[in-house]
mmCIF file of C-alpha atoms in Angstrom:
data_model
loop_
_atom_site.group_PDB
_atom_site.id
_atom_site.type_symbol
_atom_site.label_atom_id
_atom_site.label_comp_id
_atom_site.label_asym_id
_atom_site.label_seq_id
_atom_site.Cartn_x
_atom_site.Cartn_y
_atom_site.Cartn_z
ATOM 1 C CA UNK I 1 45.516 18.774 -41.228
ATOM 2 C CA UNK I 2 44.122 21.154 -38.644
ATOM 3 C CA UNK I 3 42.677 24.544 -39.458
ATOM 4 C CA UNK I 4 45.401 27.211 -39.483
ATOM 5 C CA UNK I 5 48.275 24.678 -38.928
ATOM 6 C CA UNK I 6 50.831 23.329 -41.276
ATOM 7 C CA UNK I 7 51.170 19.599 -41.813
ATOM 8 C CA UNK I 8 54.218 19.374 -39.536
ATOM 9 C CA UNK I 9 52.487 21.317 -36.769
ATOM 10 C CA UNK I 10 49.406 19.144 -37.114
ATOM 11 C CA UNK I 11 51.456 15.920 -36.799
ATOM 12 C CA UNK I 12 53.273 17.270 -33.735
ATOM 13 C CA UNK I 13 49.937 18.160 -32.136
ATOM 14 C CA UNK I 14 48.561 14.660 -32.836
ATOM 15 C CA UNK I 15 51.664 13.014 -31.267
ATOM 16 C CA UNK I 16 51.258 15.183 -28.167
ATOM 17 C CA UNK I 17 47.567 14.215 -27.874
ATOM 18 C CA UNK I 18 48.397 10.525 -28.282
ATOM 19 C CA UNK I 19 51.042 10.724 -25.557
ATOM 20 C CA UNK I 20 48.567 12.525 -23.234
ATOM 21 C CA UNK I 21 45.910 9.879 -23.872
ATOM 22 C CA UNK I 22 48.366 7.071 -23.100
ATOM 23 C CA UNK I 23 49.580 8.872 -19.991
ATOM 24 C CA UNK I 24 46.012 9.440 -18.737
ATOM 25 C CA UNK I 25 45.083 5.830 -19.487
ATOM 26 C CA UNK I 26 48.197 4.581 -17.699
ATOM 27 C CA UNK I 27 47.489 6.793 -14.691
ATOM 28 C CA UNK I 28 43.905 5.574 -14.561
ATOM 29 C CA UNK I 29 45.004 1.927 -14.669
ATOM 30 C CA UNK I 30 47.468 2.519 -11.828
ATOM 31 C CA UNK I 31 44.790 4.191 -9.703
ATOM 32 C CA UNK I 32 42.401 1.314 -10.356
ATOM 33 C CA UNK I 33 45.072 -1.222 -9.478
ATOM 34 C CA UNK I 34 45.827 0.616 -6.217
ATOM 35 C CA UNK I 35 42.105 0.701 -5.395
ATOM 36 C CA UNK I 36 41.777 -3.029 -6.025
ATOM 37 C CA UNK I 37 44.679 -3.761 -3.669
ATOM 38 C CA UNK I 38 43.045 -1.596 -1.035
ATOM 39 C CA UNK I 39 39.729 -3.407 -1.383
ATOM 40 C CA UNK I 40 41.420 -6.795 -1.176
ATOM 41 C CA UNK I 41 43.151 -5.838 2.039
ATOM 42 C CA UNK I 42 39.849 -4.718 3.586
ATOM 43 C CA UNK I 43 38.040 -7.848 2.449
ATOM 44 C CA UNK I 44 40.715 -9.999 4.069
ATOM 45 C CA UNK I 45 40.170 -8.224 7.396
ATOM 46 C CA UNK I 46 36.347 -8.398 7.234
ATOM 47 C CA UNK I 47 34.359 -10.929 9.232
ATOM 48 C CA UNK I 48 32.875 -13.780 7.213
ATOM 49 C CA UNK I 49 29.186 -12.914 6.808
ATOM 50 C CA UNK I 50 28.161 -16.225 5.241
ATOM 51 C CA UNK I 51 26.436 -18.230 7.974
ATOM 52 C CA UNK I 52 23.020 -19.854 8.373
ATOM 53 C CA UNK I 53 20.146 -19.183 10.748
ATOM 54 C CA UNK I 54 17.103 -21.373 11.383
ATOM 55 C CA UNK I 55 13.822 -20.128 9.926
ATOM 56 C CA UNK I 56 10.290 -21.471 9.454
ATOM 57 C CA UNK I 57 8.431 -21.871 6.174
ATOM 58 C CA UNK I 58 5.840 -19.111 5.652
ATOM 59 C CA UNK I 59 3.239 -21.553 4.283
ATOM 60 C CA UNK I 60 0.800 -22.284 7.159
ATOM 61 C CA UNK I 61 0.305 -25.938 6.195
ATOM 62 C CA UNK I 62 4.068 -26.617 6.191
ATOM 63 C CA UNK I 63 5.909 -24.570 8.855
ATOM 64 C CA UNK I 64 8.954 -26.782 8.322
ATOM 65 C CA UNK I 65 12.278 -25.495 9.631
ATOM 66 C CA UNK I 66 14.945 -24.646 7.068
ATOM 67 C CA UNK I 67 18.316 -22.915 7.094
ATOM 68 C CA UNK I 68 18.247 -19.256 6.057
ATOM 69 C CA UNK I 69 21.599 -18.055 4.747
ATOM 70 C CA UNK I 70 22.518 -14.598 5.986
ATOM 71 C CA UNK I 71 24.217 -12.421 3.449
ATOM 72 C CA UNK I 72 23.457 -10.663 0.226
ATOM 73 C CA UNK I 73 20.206 -11.135 -1.622
ATOM 74 C CA UNK I 74 16.555 -11.541 -0.802
ATOM 75 C CA UNK I 75 15.597 -13.617 2.205
ATOM 76 C CA UNK I 76 13.701 -16.829 1.520
ATOM 77 C CA UNK I 77 10.194 -17.146 2.946
ATOM 78 C CA UNK I 78 9.548 -20.757 2.000
ATOM 79 C CA UNK I 79 11.494 -23.951 2.568
ATOM 80 C CA UNK I 80 11.274 -24.954 -1.109
ATOM 81 C CA UNK I 81 10.057 -23.798 -4.488
ATOM 82 C CA UNK I 82 7.167 -26.267 -4.182
ATOM 83 C CA UNK I 83 6.001 -24.632 -0.947
ATOM 84 C CA UNK I 84 6.222 -21.205 -2.577
ATOM 85 C CA UNK I 85 4.043 -22.355 -5.478
ATOM 86 C CA UNK I 86 1.530 -24.036 -3.156
ATOM 87 C CA UNK I 87 1.305 -20.911 -0.986
ATOM 88 C CA UNK I 88 0.742 -18.771 -4.079
ATOM 89 C CA UNK I 89 -2.005 -21.149 -5.247
ATOM 90 C CA UNK I 90 -3.659 -21.105 -1.792
ATOM 91 C CA UNK I 91 -3.525 -17.292 -1.749
ATOM 92 C CA UNK I 92 -5.200 -17.060 -5.150
ATOM 93 C CA UNK I 93 -7.917 -19.521 -4.084
ATOM 94 C CA UNK I 94 -8.623 -17.613 -0.858
ATOM 95 C CA UNK I 95 -8.743 -14.305 -2.731
ATOM 96 C CA UNK I 96 -11.187 -15.750 -5.279
ATOM 97 C CA UNK I 97 -13.377 -17.120 -2.465
ATOM 98 C CA UNK I 98 -13.512 -13.716 -0.753
ATOM 99 C CA UNK I 99 -14.399 -11.995 -4.028
ATOM 100 C CA UNK I 100 -17.139 -14.569 -4.672
ATOM 101 C CA UNK I 101 -18.797 -14.082 -1.287
ATOM 102 C CA UNK I 102 -18.479 -10.282 -1.486
ATOM 103 C CA UNK I 103 -20.316 -10.462 -4.805
ATOM 104 C CA UNK I 104 -23.040 -12.596 -3.188
ATOM 105 C CA UNK I 105 -23.330 -10.123 -0.293
ATOM 106 C CA UNK I 106 -23.707 -7.191 -2.725
ATOM 107 C CA UNK I 107 -26.385 -9.114 -4.608
ATOM 108 C CA UNK I 108 -28.241 -9.891 -1.361
ATOM 109 C CA UNK I 109 -28.119 -6.240 -0.271
ATOM 110 C CA UNK I 110 -29.513 -5.269 -3.656
ATOM 111 C CA UNK I 111 -32.338 -7.815 -3.241
ATOM 112 C CA UNK I 112 -33.195 -6.432 0.213
ATOM 113 C CA UNK I 113 -33.319 -2.889 -1.148
ATOM 114 C CA UNK I 114 -35.536 -4.088 -4.009
ATOM 115 C CA UNK I 115 -38.162 -5.054 -1.431
ATOM 116 C CA UNK I 116 -38.131 -1.476 -0.121
ATOM 117 C CA UNK I 117 -36.443 -2.213 3.177
ATOM 118 C CA UNK I 118 -33.044 -1.216 4.419
ATOM 119 C CA UNK I 119 -30.641 -3.806 5.759
ATOM 120 C CA UNK I 120 -31.012 -2.278 9.256
ATOM 121 C CA UNK I 121 -34.750 -3.059 9.338
ATOM 122 C CA UNK I 122 -34.118 -6.780 8.934
ATOM 123 C CA UNK I 123 -32.246 -7.118 12.202
ATOM 124 C CA UNK I 124 -34.020 -4.665 14.523
ATOM 125 C CA UNK I 125 -33.549 -6.779 17.664
ATOM 126 C CA UNK I 126 -29.763 -6.648 17.297
ATOM 127 C CA UNK I 127 -29.664 -2.826 17.104
ATOM 128 C CA UNK I 128 -29.057 -1.256 20.506
ATOM 129 C CA UNK I 129 -30.916 1.760 21.877
ATOM 130 C CA UNK I 130 -27.697 3.797 21.831
ATOM 131 C CA UNK I 131 -27.355 3.155 18.096
ATOM 132 C CA UNK I 132 -30.929 4.258 17.430
ATOM 133 C CA UNK I 133 -30.449 7.433 19.477
ATOM 134 C CA UNK I 134 -27.187 8.202 17.670
ATOM 135 C CA UNK I 135 -28.921 7.763 14.302
ATOM 136 C CA UNK I 136 -31.745 10.079 15.420
ATOM 137 C CA UNK I 137 -29.272 12.748 16.586
ATOM 138 C CA UNK I 138 -27.492 12.531 13.218
ATOM 139 C CA UNK I 139 -30.828 12.873 11.404
ATOM 140 C CA UNK I 140 -31.663 15.954 13.481
ATOM 141 C CA UNK I 141 -28.348 17.491 12.473
ATOM 142 C CA UNK I 142 -29.127 16.877 8.798
ATOM 143 C CA UNK I 143 -32.607 18.410 9.196
ATOM 144 C CA UNK I 144 -31.141 21.527 10.834
ATOM 145 C CA UNK I 145 -28.693 21.871 7.935
ATOM 146 C CA UNK I 146 -31.480 21.546 5.358
ATOM 147 C CA UNK I 147 -33.634 24.119 7.158
ATOM 148 C CA UNK I 148 -30.712 26.546 7.306
ATOM 149 C CA UNK I 149 -30.220 26.469 3.520
ATOM 150 C CA UNK I 150 -33.828 25.924 2.381
ATOM 151 C CA UNK I 151 -34.124 29.198 0.468
ATOM 152 C CA UNK I 152 -37.343 29.741 -1.554
ATOM 153 C CA UNK I 153 -38.999 26.400 -0.785
ATOM 154 C CA UNK I 154 -42.704 25.826 -0.305
ATOM 155 C CA UNK I 155 -43.575 27.206 3.179
ATOM 156 C CA UNK I 156 -45.877 24.238 3.893
ATOM 157 C CA UNK I 157 -42.972 21.791 3.380
ATOM 158 C CA UNK I 158 -40.704 23.869 5.601
ATOM 159 C CA UNK I 159 -43.333 23.974 8.371
ATOM 160 C CA UNK I 160 -43.858 20.200 8.133
ATOM 161 C CA UNK I 161 -40.117 19.558 8.338
ATOM 162 C CA UNK I 162 -39.832 21.854 11.376
ATOM 163 C CA UNK I 163 -42.721 20.032 13.087
ATOM 164 C CA UNK I 164 -41.070 16.654 12.458
ATOM 165 C CA UNK I 165 -37.751 17.972 13.761
ATOM 166 C CA UNK I 166 -39.330 19.300 16.953
ATOM 167 C CA UNK I 167 -41.210 16.032 17.553
ATOM 168 C CA UNK I 168 -38.149 13.839 17.083
ATOM 169 C CA UNK I 169 -35.985 16.178 19.158
ATOM 170 C CA UNK I 170 -38.374 15.788 22.114
ATOM 171 C CA UNK I 171 -38.260 11.982 21.886
ATOM 172 C CA UNK I 172 -34.460 11.965 21.604
ATOM 173 C CA UNK I 173 -34.086 14.306 24.578
ATOM 174 C CA UNK I 174 -36.296 12.058 26.753
ATOM 175 C CA UNK I 175 -34.439 8.926 25.615
ATOM 176 C CA UNK I 176 -31.051 10.465 26.392
ATOM 177 C CA UNK I 177 -32.224 11.634 29.834
ATOM 178 C CA UNK I 178 -33.839 8.285 30.742
#
C-alpha cells in the first residue's frame, strides 16, 4: 500500500506501472529489431573486406613470405608462433649483450679516471684542433662567469684566474686567426 492511497488506488497504480513497463519494453524490442534489420541490409551491401595480402616475416633470419589477412584485429608480424618466440629470444639476448658491454665501458671509464686522467687524454692524436679550440672557448666562457659572480673571494685567487684567462684567450685568438 502506498503512502496516502487506499488499497484499491494502490493496486490500480501498480497495474498502470506494469502496463507502462511492458509497453516500454515492447517498444524497445521493436526499435532494436528495426535497427538489426537496418544493419543487416547495410552489411549485405558492403564489400567483402576479408582478403589476403603477401607480407614478410619480421624476424631477420627468416624473412619468409606469408599471407596477411586484411580485416579486423592486430596485424601479424611473424610467419609463425615459433618465429615470434625466436625473435623475442634474439631480442632479449641482444639487449643483454648491450647491457653487458655498457657495464664494461662504465667500468673502464672508472678505471681511467682512477689513474687521474680523463678519457680525452688517452686519445690525443684523434682530437682535432677545432675540438681543442672549441673546448678552450667554452672554458673561457666558464671562467668569465666565475669571475662575474666571485664575490668576496681571496684577491690573489681572482688575480691568478684573470691572468690564466688572459693567457688562454691570447692563444685561442691566435689559433682561430691562423
